[in-house]
Amino acid sequence: MAQEHKKDESTARLFTLLTVFLAVSLFHFLSWRHLEGAEQKEFDQRLRREAEQQRLLLQTRVTQENNALFDLAQYLSNQPDLVSFFAEGKREELLNHVQDGWNAARETSALRQLHFHYPPATSFLRVHKPQRFGDDLTSVRPGIVATNKTRKPVLGFEQGRVFSGLRAIVPVFREGTHIGSLECGSGLNRLLDEFAKNTNTVASLFLLSSMADQKLWEENRSLVKLSSVRSKKYELDAATNAELVKELVAVANIDKYEELSPTELHVVGGTPNSLRFLELVDFAGDHAGVFVWAKDVSQDLELLASTRAETRQLLLGSLALSLLLSFLLVQFLSGRLQRVIDQRTREYREERDRADKATRAKSEFLAHMSHEIRTPMNAVLGFVDLLDDDLNEIIKDEEQRAQMNEMLEIVRTSGEHLLGLLNDILDFSKIEAKGLELELENYSLVRILENSRHILEGPAHSKHLQFEYTFSSPLPTEIRTDVRKLRQILVNLIGNAIKFTESGGVQVDTRFIGDKDQGSYIEIRIQDSGIGMSSEEVAQLFDPFSRIDSYSTRDFEGSGLGLSISKKLAEALGGEIRVESRSGEGSCFTVCLPVEEIAENQLKDAKELLAIVRQGKYADLPQVDAGVRVLVIEDNRVNQKLVVSILTRAGATVEVADNGETGIEAALNAWEENQAFDVVLTDLQMPILDGREVIRQLRNRGYPGRIVAITAHALSSERAECESLGCDGYLTKPINRKLLLEQLLVKK
């Protein structure tokens, strides 16, 4: 039995050893594969970083060269003697005046052209070729034509009949009169030589977009620049050089050169090379050509291979050591693992406590900020409504009254839109859950459209655009939707249309479509005459943070989130956004939103609905019964005046308490005298005694009356806390008149 037990123990031990051997071996094998992959990834990332640094270096040199040319041209155009010779047509005197400076500049810089022209594009003097003058360059030099036409400088690359390079063309004036233009130009050869020397590239060249393969090879061999390294390792003979040129020329097409990746290695001159590129645009922003260069990476590859060999040797040694110490290691790790787990658990709990504390601090901060913003916003929107009521009595002139009505509506609409943005920021539950909560209500579609028009007609008119709203069918009086989210969709889409339209106009057309099979829906089309987009750009339009090529300029900066948010909002409402666009011909965004089935007799002419909205014929506010008594506990004088004005106009009798202590005393005294208030309205945030304590003390003393809380915090936790204290109603600032008066109609 003892022998059998020892045999079983040996078998178990052998099995354990084999298991540990296989586990450790598998671990080391996977580690080796992972490290190789990580090393390759780091190698690729290093090539990409190096390529990006070289692109930035080359782009910086191009920019510096452009600026130097511009500074020189500006300096020369302001020299009185030079301008006089030019204006008086004294070619020889002008040539003699600039000849010495020209010769010195050619020796110390890349300057290759100094050219004077009369409008629109007639050559007066080529300092670099003075024997050639008088030829008309209108058809071949648009930069000269543009400068003399707009009388503004032109800066950038331009291709000529003989010379293609960087140019700076500035207008020349004499005593305020435009007499022509002056041009300074530099070639790319010197720039390429300097770049090749600084980056140790094997070969570099510049490809004009108009060059065919054969033409480049036969007529532009000088564009191929070899590095200064002339060892056998880097020597490029004619055949290899020819293959290099053919390989690089193959990517000169604008549709192909962007496919070059610095991590895809090509054999050049017998060594592996990483190919890089930089696009060059002309003064109009159009593609003019592309720099392409090859960087030898043979030493990098040797270093990578050496690192991999060292890694394999280390892993083999580690494998042998791991097998010898496997049992001790397992026992050690088991105890250590438990200690680590315990430590991590403690750290997690501490981190969770810190996070909870930070979350509470952020919530308190946002609550206070909400109160500080909503309190003045409450007064703004509240008194706008009251002023709107009194407008007919204050202003008798109908035309002036209509203008004031429109101004008040703009203030109200903009304030409500700002309030909507504030609500989005403060709603923690939506942000943390990454979800959207819909606040559906029956609301006038025409009023939503009119609100968007009020917000956006200012930017449209400032750009002198035609901005119109049209209706292709009768519309329902109301639709059930989330008003704020639909308005945000429209403001985003119409605002973008105005932003990317420089001439022409923007049209917003709305129609109702009733289909028995597909259901009823509203279709809102936003058509603009702006810059448009290609099909490839449309495909990525709704990606977060996307910035398509057509929009990636200083004139059209933005976060790249507006369209993505609009798409999500439309989908949350059960609809969609469709896009039709062609580059240079404008875009059309169509918002389709499903609505409940609506009978034809429920549809009205859109112009009639629009007239009702503009005249302010909204639903009558509720009137309270005469004799209704209300106690308002509010420390802010402006808010006191606003609430009292709203309530007294509706027929209520109002008393005011400036703080919580006097409010509690007034409510209890009236109750004890059998003259209890019908409603107690209390602000939550007050000095001396806040609204929560007011509610708590009144309920603790048995006060049975109706209590409604008013707060500027607007957090979902506020409502739950008030209800738990015994509050019967809850209103947020800015105060909605209709909701406030409805609280007086509810019986306890």
XYZ file of C-alpha atoms in Angstrom:
748
model
C 0.000 0.000 0.000
C 2.835 2.316 0.877
C 4.478 1.609 -2.444
C 1.215 2.234 -4.282
C 0.745 5.488 -2.345
C 4.253 6.609 -3.255
C 3.569 5.601 -6.864
C 0.369 7.622 -6.900
C 2.171 10.562 -5.277
C 4.955 10.350 -7.867
C 2.393 10.168 -10.642
C 0.593 13.216 -9.250
C 3.850 15.071 -8.866
C 4.854 14.177 -12.431
C 1.463 15.282 -13.673
C 1.840 18.550 -11.776
C 5.297 19.090 -13.239
C 4.038 18.386 -16.748
C 1.119 20.728 -16.202
C 3.387 23.471 -14.903
C 5.843 22.832 -17.768
C 3.118 23.137 -20.378
C 1.619 26.203 -18.699
C 4.965 27.965 -18.349
C 6.002 27.000 -21.887
C 2.708 28.255 -23.308
C 3.058 31.457 -21.331
C 6.575 32.088 -22.646
C 5.540 31.272 -26.211
C 2.645 33.701 -26.039
C 4.886 36.277 -24.377
C 7.402 35.896 -27.188
C 4.694 36.411 -29.831
C 3.282 39.366 -27.944
C 6.684 41.036 -27.542
C 7.473 40.531 -31.203
C 4.169 42.136 -32.097
C 4.804 44.995 -29.677
C 8.290 45.550 -31.093
C 6.909 45.576 -34.627
C 4.178 48.007 -33.561
C 6.726 50.299 -31.926
C 8.891 50.092 -35.062
C 5.910 51.080 -37.245
C 4.959 53.880 -34.871
C 8.517 55.187 -34.938
C 8.434 55.255 -38.747
C 5.113 57.107 -38.675
C 6.399 59.628 -36.128
C 9.557 60.186 -38.135
C 7.551 60.623 -41.345
C 5.244 63.119 -39.640
C 8.234 65.045 -38.247
C 9.822 65.165 -41.692
C 6.536 66.298 -43.246
C 6.296 69.040 -40.636
C 9.917 70.045 -41.281
C 9.358 70.255 -45.029
C 6.057 72.110 -44.619
C 7.746 74.553 -42.252
C 10.520 75.217 -44.753
C 7.967 75.799 -47.512
C 6.115 78.248 -45.259
C 9.357 80.003 -44.300
C 10.326 80.293 -47.954
C 6.891 81.683 -48.821
C 7.136 84.260 -46.014
C 10.666 85.258 -47.007
C 9.556 85.828 -50.605
C 6.568 87.848 -49.422
C 8.726 90.021 -47.106
C 11.177 90.686 -49.947
C 8.426 91.548 -52.413
C 6.759 93.876 -49.894
C 10.077 95.580 -49.176
C 10.855 96.168 -52.863
C 7.347 97.433 -53.652
C 7.816 100.198 -51.058
C 11.134 101.539 -52.463
C 10.422 105.011 -53.952
C 13.120 104.925 -56.674
C 12.130 101.443 -57.778
C 8.440 102.415 -57.951
C 9.255 105.568 -59.918
C 11.301 103.688 -62.534
C 8.519 101.116 -62.836
C 5.749 103.705 -63.131
C 7.658 105.728 -65.750
C 8.555 102.673 -67.827
C 12.319 103.090 -67.339
C 13.338 99.457 -67.789
C 17.128 99.943 -67.965
C 17.197 102.257 -64.935
C 15.056 99.779 -62.972
C 17.324 96.872 -63.948
C 20.474 98.760 -62.925
C 18.818 99.773 -59.634
C 18.097 96.200 -58.527
C 20.920 94.308 -60.275
C 23.408 94.275 -57.396
C 20.851 93.239 -54.819
C 19.546 90.571 -57.202
C 22.989 89.034 -57.710
C 23.677 88.972 -53.968
C 20.304 87.388 -53.198
C 20.841 84.618 -55.759
C 24.123 83.698 -54.084
C 22.707 83.487 -50.548
C 19.125 82.294 -51.052
C 16.835 80.225 -53.242
C 15.596 83.345 -55.086
C 15.321 82.599 -58.820
C 12.836 85.169 -60.155
C 12.255 88.925 -59.867
C 9.536 90.013 -62.260
C 7.598 93.272 -62.816
C 4.262 93.269 -64.675
C 1.727 95.781 -65.887
C -2.003 95.026 -65.551
C -3.527 92.695 -66.321
C -0.485 90.420 -66.845
C 2.016 91.981 -69.254
C 5.698 91.398 -68.518
C 7.637 94.641 -68.019
C 10.964 93.376 -66.687
C 12.341 89.946 -65.822
C 15.451 90.748 -63.789
C 16.505 87.106 -64.148
C 16.029 87.335 -67.977
C 15.980 91.048 -68.884
C 16.009 90.358 -72.624
C 12.465 88.910 -72.400
C 9.651 91.405 -71.843
C 6.352 92.537 -73.280
C 4.730 89.086 -73.489
C 1.129 88.591 -72.301
C 0.907 86.111 -69.395
C -2.862 86.277 -68.876
C -3.555 82.700 -69.962
C -0.663 81.052 -68.106
C -0.199 83.065 -64.895
C -3.499 83.407 -62.993
C -1.658 84.626 -59.897
C -0.503 87.797 -61.679
C -4.003 88.395 -63.026
C -5.503 87.909 -59.562
C -3.088 90.340 -57.900
C -3.645 93.081 -60.485
C -7.394 92.535 -60.413
C -7.942 92.401 -56.639
C -4.888 94.539 -55.815
C -4.128 92.098 -53.027
C -0.997 89.924 -52.542
C -0.922 86.323 -53.790
C 1.344 83.849 -51.981
C 2.093 80.201 -52.762
C 3.070 77.711 -55.448
C 2.308 78.334 -59.117
C 3.276 76.484 -62.279
C 4.509 78.530 -65.195
C 5.496 77.772 -68.762
C 9.189 77.460 -67.905
C 9.549 77.848 -64.162
C 7.420 76.223 -61.435
C 8.004 77.102 -57.819
C 7.048 79.237 -54.850
C 6.009 82.790 -55.654
C 4.968 85.965 -53.846
C 3.142 88.527 -56.017
C 2.275 91.913 -54.496
C 0.553 94.981 -56.006
C 2.641 98.119 -56.565
C 1.191 101.564 -55.901
C 2.491 105.023 -56.602
C 0.890 107.783 -54.582
C -2.159 105.594 -54.019
C -2.537 104.647 -57.723
C -2.114 101.021 -58.715
C 0.536 100.691 -61.440
C 1.184 96.955 -61.593
C 2.626 94.053 -59.634
C 5.995 92.712 -58.471
C 6.867 89.011 -58.175
C 9.585 87.151 -56.273
C 9.983 83.430 -56.974
C 12.174 80.588 -55.755
C 12.687 77.062 -57.054
C 12.330 73.853 -55.107
C 15.780 72.372 -55.887
C 17.614 74.229 -53.116
C 14.848 73.379 -50.665
C 15.012 69.685 -51.643
C 18.824 69.655 -51.351
C 18.621 71.141 -47.853
C 15.852 68.724 -46.853
C 17.761 65.679 -48.149
C 20.864 66.748 -46.220
C 18.992 67.374 -42.945
C 16.968 64.152 -43.063
C 19.562 61.841 -44.693
C 17.045 60.722 -47.302
C 18.175 58.421 -50.111
C 16.224 60.274 -52.778
C 13.554 62.958 -53.004
C 11.600 64.583 -55.789
C 8.686 66.885 -56.479
C 5.957 65.795 -58.882
C 3.748 68.329 -60.600
C 0.173 67.116 -60.837
C 0.174 67.753 -64.597
C 3.270 65.646 -65.366
C 2.901 62.370 -67.185
C 5.350 59.548 -66.376
C 7.286 59.856 -69.599
C 7.465 63.616 -69.506
C 8.781 63.615 -65.949
C 11.471 61.065 -66.726
C 12.622 62.656 -69.960
C 12.458 66.354 -69.073
C 12.742 66.593 -65.288
C 15.583 64.307 -64.235
C 17.052 67.193 -62.274
C 14.165 66.950 -59.853
C 15.603 63.677 -58.504
C 18.030 64.520 -55.712
C 20.523 62.013 -54.251
C 21.646 62.406 -50.664
C 25.159 63.544 -49.816
C 26.006 60.039 -48.535
C 28.000 58.397 -51.334
C 29.128 55.129 -49.744
C 28.505 51.868 -51.640
C 25.661 51.086 -49.287
C 23.730 54.152 -50.415
C 25.051 54.477 -53.983
C 22.211 54.636 -56.542
C 23.173 53.731 -60.080
C 21.196 54.940 -63.095
C 19.049 51.801 -63.404
C 18.014 51.820 -59.755
C 17.421 55.547 -59.944
C 15.196 55.047 -62.975
C 13.176 52.411 -61.150
C 12.874 54.742 -58.178
C 11.529 57.541 -60.346
C 9.041 55.215 -62.033
C 7.906 53.940 -58.632
C 7.455 57.410 -57.225
C 5.836 58.773 -60.378
C 3.199 56.044 -60.075
C 1.864 57.832 -56.982
C 1.889 61.340 -58.466
C -1.820 61.055 -59.245
C -3.809 62.765 -56.517
C -6.017 59.687 -56.212
C -3.047 57.404 -55.439
C -0.252 59.200 -53.597
C -2.175 59.188 -50.306
C -2.020 55.378 -50.353
C 1.677 55.589 -49.460
C 2.332 54.339 -45.938
C 5.682 54.912 -44.183
C 5.432 51.383 -42.733
C 5.340 49.711 -46.182
C 8.980 49.238 -47.097
C 10.329 49.391 -50.669
C 13.762 48.334 -51.923
C 15.625 51.376 -53.269
C 19.259 51.137 -54.260
C 19.499 47.657 -52.778
C 18.326 48.715 -49.295
C 14.860 48.829 -47.688
C 13.329 52.297 -47.602
C 10.284 53.983 -46.117
C 8.475 56.255 -48.607
C 6.946 59.529 -47.377
C 4.986 62.320 -49.057
C 3.741 65.893 -48.556
C 1.093 67.515 -50.717
C 1.680 71.067 -51.996
C -1.213 73.348 -52.922
C -1.179 76.463 -55.087
C -2.177 79.973 -54.040
C -5.847 79.122 -54.685
C -5.736 76.104 -52.361
C -5.881 73.553 -55.199
C -3.624 70.500 -55.460
C -0.465 71.428 -57.339
C 1.891 68.553 -56.719
C 3.462 66.299 -54.137
C 6.888 65.903 -52.537
C 7.938 62.239 -52.293
C 11.118 61.029 -50.589
C 12.710 57.736 -49.518
C 14.330 57.158 -46.111
C 16.750 54.247 -45.673
C 15.644 52.052 -42.736
C 18.171 49.212 -43.031
C 19.844 50.156 -39.740
C 16.443 50.339 -38.043
C 15.637 46.840 -39.302
C 18.981 45.538 -38.055
C 18.258 47.034 -34.634
C 14.799 45.455 -34.640
C 16.253 42.025 -35.524
C 18.891 42.371 -32.789
C 16.239 43.308 -30.241
C 14.140 40.296 -31.220
C 17.133 37.950 -30.875
C 17.897 39.311 -27.422
C 14.255 38.924 -26.474
C 14.229 35.274 -27.548
C 17.416 34.559 -25.535
C 15.978 36.219 -22.447
C 12.721 34.282 -22.781
C 14.573 30.957 -23.133
C 16.583 31.699 -19.992
C 13.447 32.755 -18.203
C 11.707 29.533 -19.282
C 14.500 27.371 -17.825
C 14.547 29.304 -14.566
C 10.750 29.197 -14.326
C 10.722 25.399 -14.625
C 13.293 25.032 -11.821
C 11.420 27.354 -9.455
C 7.876 26.481 -10.507
C 6.669 24.946 -7.229
C 8.123 27.671 -5.034
C 6.881 30.284 -7.428
C 3.297 28.956 -7.392
C 3.220 28.928 -3.589
C 4.759 32.388 -3.406
C 2.421 33.834 -5.986
C -0.656 32.337 -4.371
C 0.084 34.141 -1.112
C 1.195 37.312 -2.852
C -1.844 37.259 -5.112
C -4.137 37.231 -2.130
C -2.285 40.159 -0.599
C -2.454 42.035 -3.881
C -6.176 41.325 -4.141
C -6.719 42.632 -0.629
C -4.649 45.720 -1.349
C -6.427 46.365 -4.653
C -9.783 45.931 -2.931
C -8.847 48.554 -0.364
C -7.564 50.876 -3.071
C -10.735 50.340 -5.083
C -12.914 51.207 -2.099
C -10.835 54.298 -1.367
C -10.986 55.322 -5.033
C -14.733 54.724 -5.090
C -15.158 56.861 -1.971
C -13.063 59.625 -3.545
C -15.077 59.377 -6.754
C -18.350 59.540 -4.818
C -17.065 62.563 -2.944
C -15.997 64.237 -6.205
C -19.369 63.412 -7.767
C -21.179 64.982 -4.840
C -18.934 68.043 -5.073
C -19.628 68.365 -8.796
C -23.348 67.943 -8.205
C -23.303 70.649 -5.550
C -21.289 72.945 -7.821
C -23.677 72.428 -10.734
C -26.642 72.924 -8.420
C -25.256 76.270 -7.253
C -24.391 77.297 -10.820
C -27.892 76.323 -11.910
C -29.357 78.516 -9.177
C -27.126 81.466 -10.090
C -28.024 81.238 -13.810
C -31.694 80.366 -13.489
C -32.474 83.122 -10.973
C -31.763 86.031 -13.392
C -33.138 83.962 -16.312
C -36.373 83.562 -14.329
C -36.716 87.342 -14.121
C -35.854 87.865 -17.814
C -38.383 85.367 -19.187
C -41.034 86.173 -16.563
C -41.055 89.905 -17.177
C -40.945 89.351 -20.954
C -44.261 87.499 -20.597
C -45.728 90.255 -18.414
C -44.509 92.953 -20.808
C -46.074 91.005 -23.674
C -49.432 91.101 -21.841
C -49.248 94.879 -21.297
C -47.935 95.740 -24.757
C -51.354 96.547 -26.252
C -51.989 99.143 -23.551
C -48.488 100.629 -23.584
C -48.041 100.978 -27.372
C -51.018 102.050 -29.470
C -49.315 102.172 -32.878
C -49.940 98.786 -34.552
C -46.737 98.745 -36.625
C -44.573 99.644 -33.643
C -46.446 97.117 -31.501
C -45.797 94.391 -34.084
C -42.073 95.215 -34.056
C -41.982 95.071 -30.269
C -43.862 91.756 -30.316
C -41.242 90.317 -32.633
C -38.385 91.602 -30.447
C -39.956 90.118 -27.332
C -40.426 86.793 -29.113
C -36.727 86.782 -30.086
C -35.730 87.428 -26.450
C -38.124 84.715 -25.227
C -37.026 82.163 -27.842
C -33.307 82.797 -27.290
C -33.752 82.592 -23.522
C -35.665 79.336 -23.795
C -32.974 77.917 -26.106
C -30.235 78.945 -23.636
C -32.264 77.348 -20.878
C -32.507 74.141 -22.916
C -28.728 74.002 -23.278
C -28.393 74.516 -19.525
C -30.805 71.631 -18.914
C -28.684 69.324 -21.078
C -25.538 70.198 -19.124
C -27.169 69.725 -15.728
C -28.923 66.428 -16.428
C -26.368 64.063 -14.882
C -28.504 60.978 -15.355
C -28.528 61.397 -19.132
C -24.811 62.104 -19.350
C -23.682 59.224 -17.134
C -26.152 56.703 -18.610
C -25.260 57.859 -22.121
C -28.956 57.921 -22.921
C -31.587 60.471 -23.845
C -34.784 61.120 -21.939
C -37.628 62.470 -24.059
C -39.974 65.118 -22.703
C -42.925 64.627 -25.057
C -45.713 67.179 -25.222
C -48.257 68.469 -27.716
C -46.831 71.596 -29.282
C -47.223 73.784 -32.374
C -44.851 72.684 -35.148
C -45.121 76.102 -36.783
C -44.109 77.745 -33.508
C -40.987 75.548 -33.325
C -40.095 76.541 -36.896
C -40.738 80.202 -36.142
C -38.506 79.959 -33.054
C -35.644 78.600 -35.170
C -36.165 81.428 -37.669
C -35.926 84.041 -34.918
C -32.648 82.546 -33.687
C -30.976 82.247 -37.118
C -32.268 85.065 -39.302
C -29.682 87.459 -37.830
C -26.638 85.400 -38.994
C -28.297 84.826 -42.394
C -29.020 88.503 -43.010
C -25.527 89.497 -41.846
C -24.153 87.416 -44.759
C -26.748 88.941 -47.168
C -28.294 85.525 -47.829
C -31.845 84.841 -48.953
C -33.423 83.148 -45.928
C -36.957 81.865 -46.297
C -39.358 79.363 -44.755
C -41.917 77.739 -47.064
C -44.703 75.184 -46.612
C -45.590 72.596 -49.287
C -48.740 71.275 -47.622
C -51.220 71.949 -44.827
C -49.817 71.131 -41.394
C -51.249 69.751 -38.148
C -52.016 72.349 -35.476
C -49.870 70.441 -32.980
C -47.578 67.418 -32.966
C -46.427 65.307 -30.038
C -42.656 65.686 -29.738
C -39.793 66.820 -27.536
C -39.819 70.539 -28.336
C -36.303 71.321 -27.135
C -34.658 68.445 -28.990
C -36.488 69.150 -32.261
C -35.539 72.818 -32.002
C -31.906 71.829 -31.346
C -31.917 69.653 -34.507
C -33.251 72.519 -36.614
C -30.878 75.117 -35.143
C -27.888 72.812 -35.784
C -28.823 71.948 -39.390
C -30.019 75.414 -40.466
C -27.082 77.044 -38.663
C -24.667 74.800 -40.583
C -26.394 75.664 -43.868
C -25.914 79.393 -43.170
C -22.346 78.849 -41.977
C -21.204 77.087 -45.163
C -23.104 79.327 -47.621
C -21.357 82.475 -48.819
C -23.794 83.515 -51.557
C -27.288 82.590 -52.648
C -29.531 81.507 -49.829
C -31.015 78.924 -47.490
C -34.570 77.605 -47.800
C -36.453 75.622 -45.143
C -39.481 73.803 -46.564
C -41.927 71.815 -44.404
C -44.678 69.416 -45.416
C -46.941 66.777 -43.889
C -47.105 63.351 -45.560
C -49.827 60.900 -44.645
C -49.327 57.324 -45.837
C -51.517 54.435 -44.710
C -48.730 51.887 -45.201
C -45.711 53.823 -43.926
C -47.585 56.073 -41.461
C -47.750 59.845 -41.146
C -44.639 61.945 -40.822
C -43.307 65.487 -41.034
C -40.609 66.258 -43.588
C -38.411 69.361 -43.131
C -35.958 70.064 -45.987
C -33.048 72.497 -45.467
C -31.631 73.431 -48.892
C -28.579 75.675 -49.278
C -26.401 76.932 -52.131
C -23.172 76.469 -50.208
C -19.933 74.620 -50.901
C -21.457 71.130 -51.006
C -19.743 67.791 -50.391
C -18.528 64.753 -52.297
C -20.075 61.316 -51.768
C -17.018 60.249 -49.755
C -17.410 63.235 -47.458
C -21.133 62.595 -46.990
C -20.338 59.019 -45.915
C -18.358 60.254 -42.879
C -20.474 63.340 -42.204
C -22.195 62.082 -39.046
C -19.086 60.565 -37.427
C -18.224 62.292 -34.123
C -15.398 64.847 -34.426
C -15.235 64.351 -38.205
C -14.010 67.322 -40.255
C -14.352 66.718 -43.968
C -11.913 68.241 -46.430
C -14.405 70.794 -47.758
C -14.893 72.220 -44.275
C -11.335 71.923 -42.887
C -10.366 75.589 -43.225
C -10.089 78.494 -40.849
C -13.407 79.876 -42.112
C -15.299 76.754 -41.052
C -13.930 75.802 -37.661
C -16.014 73.727 -35.296
C -16.035 70.853 -32.876
C -17.393 68.304 -35.303
C -20.161 67.165 -32.916
C -23.247 69.102 -34.055
C -24.343 66.786 -36.865
C -23.607 63.658 -34.839
C -25.782 64.963 -31.985
C -28.560 65.960 -34.396
C -28.610 62.477 -35.901
C -28.895 60.861 -32.456
C -31.668 63.244 -31.444
C -33.621 62.517 -34.641
C -33.265 58.771 -34.097
C -34.385 59.168 -30.466
C -37.538 60.857 -31.791
C -38.094 57.860 -34.086
C -36.979 59.664 -37.252
C -33.931 60.102 -39.433
C -31.804 62.683 -41.267
C -31.037 62.236 -44.981
C -28.383 64.141 -46.961
C -28.071 64.975 -50.650
C -25.060 66.977 -51.760
C -22.686 67.611 -54.635
C -19.392 69.398 -54.292
C -19.727 73.040 -55.283
C -23.508 72.834 -55.765
C -24.868 73.012 -52.212
C -26.499 70.498 -49.872
C -29.973 69.391 -48.819
C -30.613 67.963 -45.346
C -34.019 66.320 -44.823
C -35.411 65.656 -41.342
C -38.169 63.008 -41.284
C -40.108 62.623 -38.030
C -43.056 60.239 -37.525
C -46.227 61.695 -36.003
C -49.468 60.221 -34.770
C -52.122 59.566 -37.408
C -53.870 62.821 -38.221
C -57.152 63.165 -40.085
C -57.399 65.628 -42.990
C -59.898 67.811 -41.105
C -57.206 68.303 -38.419
C -54.824 69.908 -40.912
C -54.739 73.659 -41.402
C -53.142 76.023 -43.860
C -49.592 76.679 -42.653
C -49.831 80.422 -43.326
C -52.874 80.648 -41.065
C -51.014 78.793 -38.299
C -48.019 81.072 -38.796
C -50.223 84.162 -38.505
C -51.651 82.857 -35.228
C -48.161 82.276 -33.836
C -46.904 85.708 -34.892
C -49.984 87.470 -33.451
C -49.444 85.735 -30.095
C -52.863 83.987 -29.962
C -51.852 81.216 -27.615
C -53.951 79.200 -25.210
C -55.508 81.339 -22.442
C -53.776 81.194 -19.112
C -55.800 79.549 -16.319
C -57.643 81.920 -13.960
C -57.772 81.144 -10.262
C -60.842 81.557 -8.086
C -61.290 84.934 -6.433
C -60.128 84.887 -2.854
C -57.390 82.287 -3.302
C -54.686 83.178 -0.780
C -51.029 82.484 -1.496
C -47.971 82.890 0.740
C -44.726 83.503 -1.203
C -41.505 82.790 0.745
C -38.712 84.285 -1.393
C -35.611 86.326 -0.448
C -34.875 87.721 -3.937
C -36.705 91.026 -4.511
C -36.856 90.647 -8.300
C -38.343 87.162 -8.075
C -40.793 88.369 -5.408
C -42.059 91.075 -7.732
C -42.348 88.652 -10.661
C -44.292 85.949 -8.778
C -46.581 88.482 -7.120
C -47.322 90.129 -10.478
C -48.227 86.804 -12.095
C -50.464 85.703 -9.202
C -52.273 89.002 -8.658
C -53.035 89.338 -12.360
C -54.651 85.912 -12.213
C -56.889 87.010 -9.307
C -55.038 85.649 -6.273
C -54.350 87.417 -2.973
C -50.649 87.296 -2.144
C -48.557 87.786 0.995
C -44.739 87.811 0.923
C -42.193 86.581 3.480
C -38.532 87.593 2.986
C -37.006 84.496 4.619
C -37.832 81.028 5.961
C -38.383 82.021 9.593
C -40.954 84.715 8.850
C -42.549 82.403 6.279
C -43.067 79.602 8.839
C -44.483 82.084 11.335
C -46.926 83.553 8.772
C -48.135 80.118 7.594
C -48.692 78.772 11.128
C -50.399 81.944 12.383
C -52.849 81.926 9.479
C -53.583 78.222 10.013
C -54.180 78.670 13.757
C -56.595 81.549 13.016
C -58.546 79.305 10.583
C -57.418 81.468 7.669
C -54.862 79.070 6.229
C -53.258 79.912 2.909
C -54.469 77.841 -0.045
C -50.878 77.469 -1.284
C -47.442 78.155 0.218
C -44.779 78.832 -2.444
C -41.254 78.587 -1.034
C -37.867 79.044 -2.652
C -35.393 76.294 -1.672
C -32.205 78.343 -1.435
C -32.509 81.222 1.078
C -30.419 82.694 3.891
C -31.285 82.237 7.578
C -33.518 79.222 6.891
C -33.650 77.477 3.501
C -36.750 76.057 1.830
C -36.063 72.433 2.785
C -36.072 73.340 6.466
C -39.263 75.375 5.966
C -41.043 72.334 4.503
C -39.641 70.023 7.199
C -40.701 72.262 10.122
C -44.169 72.961 8.718
C -44.855 69.241 8.263
C -43.379 68.373 11.676
C -45.810 70.847 13.267
C -48.729 69.254 11.448
C -49.313 71.930 8.821
C -51.853 70.358 6.383
C -51.883 72.943 3.606
C -50.479 72.649 0.082
C -46.744 73.448 -0.213
C -45.030 74.003 -3.586
C -41.231 74.281 -3.875
C -39.555 76.666 -6.321
C -35.893 76.026 -7.186
C -33.278 77.022 -9.704
C -31.265 73.793 -9.253
C -33.225 71.697 -11.798
C -31.579 68.427 -10.735
C -33.618 65.207 -10.680
C -32.461 64.545 -7.095
C -34.031 67.848 -5.967
C -37.566 66.754 -6.859
C -37.211 63.420 -5.017
C -35.833 65.149 -1.909
C -38.703 67.677 -1.857
C -41.316 64.943 -2.205
C -39.730 63.010 0.659
C -40.004 66.112 2.890
C -43.731 66.400 2.204
C -43.822 68.839 -0.711
C -47.002 68.767 -2.873
C -45.588 70.446 -5.990
C -42.296 71.364 -7.619
C -41.454 74.199 -10.061
C -38.125 75.127 -11.632
C -36.853 78.560 -12.600
C -37.402 80.249 -14.984
C -41.024 79.977 -13.863
C -43.588 78.907 -16.452
C -46.686 81.080 -15.888
C -49.119 78.367 -16.928
C -47.537 75.737 -14.670
C -47.415 78.182 -11.746
C -51.127 79.039 -12.034
C -52.065 75.387 -12.465
C -50.522 74.712 -9.033
C -53.170 77.023 -7.531
C -55.975 74.968 -9.080
C -54.880 71.674 -7.492
C -56.798 70.893 -4.300
C -55.013 69.393 -1.293
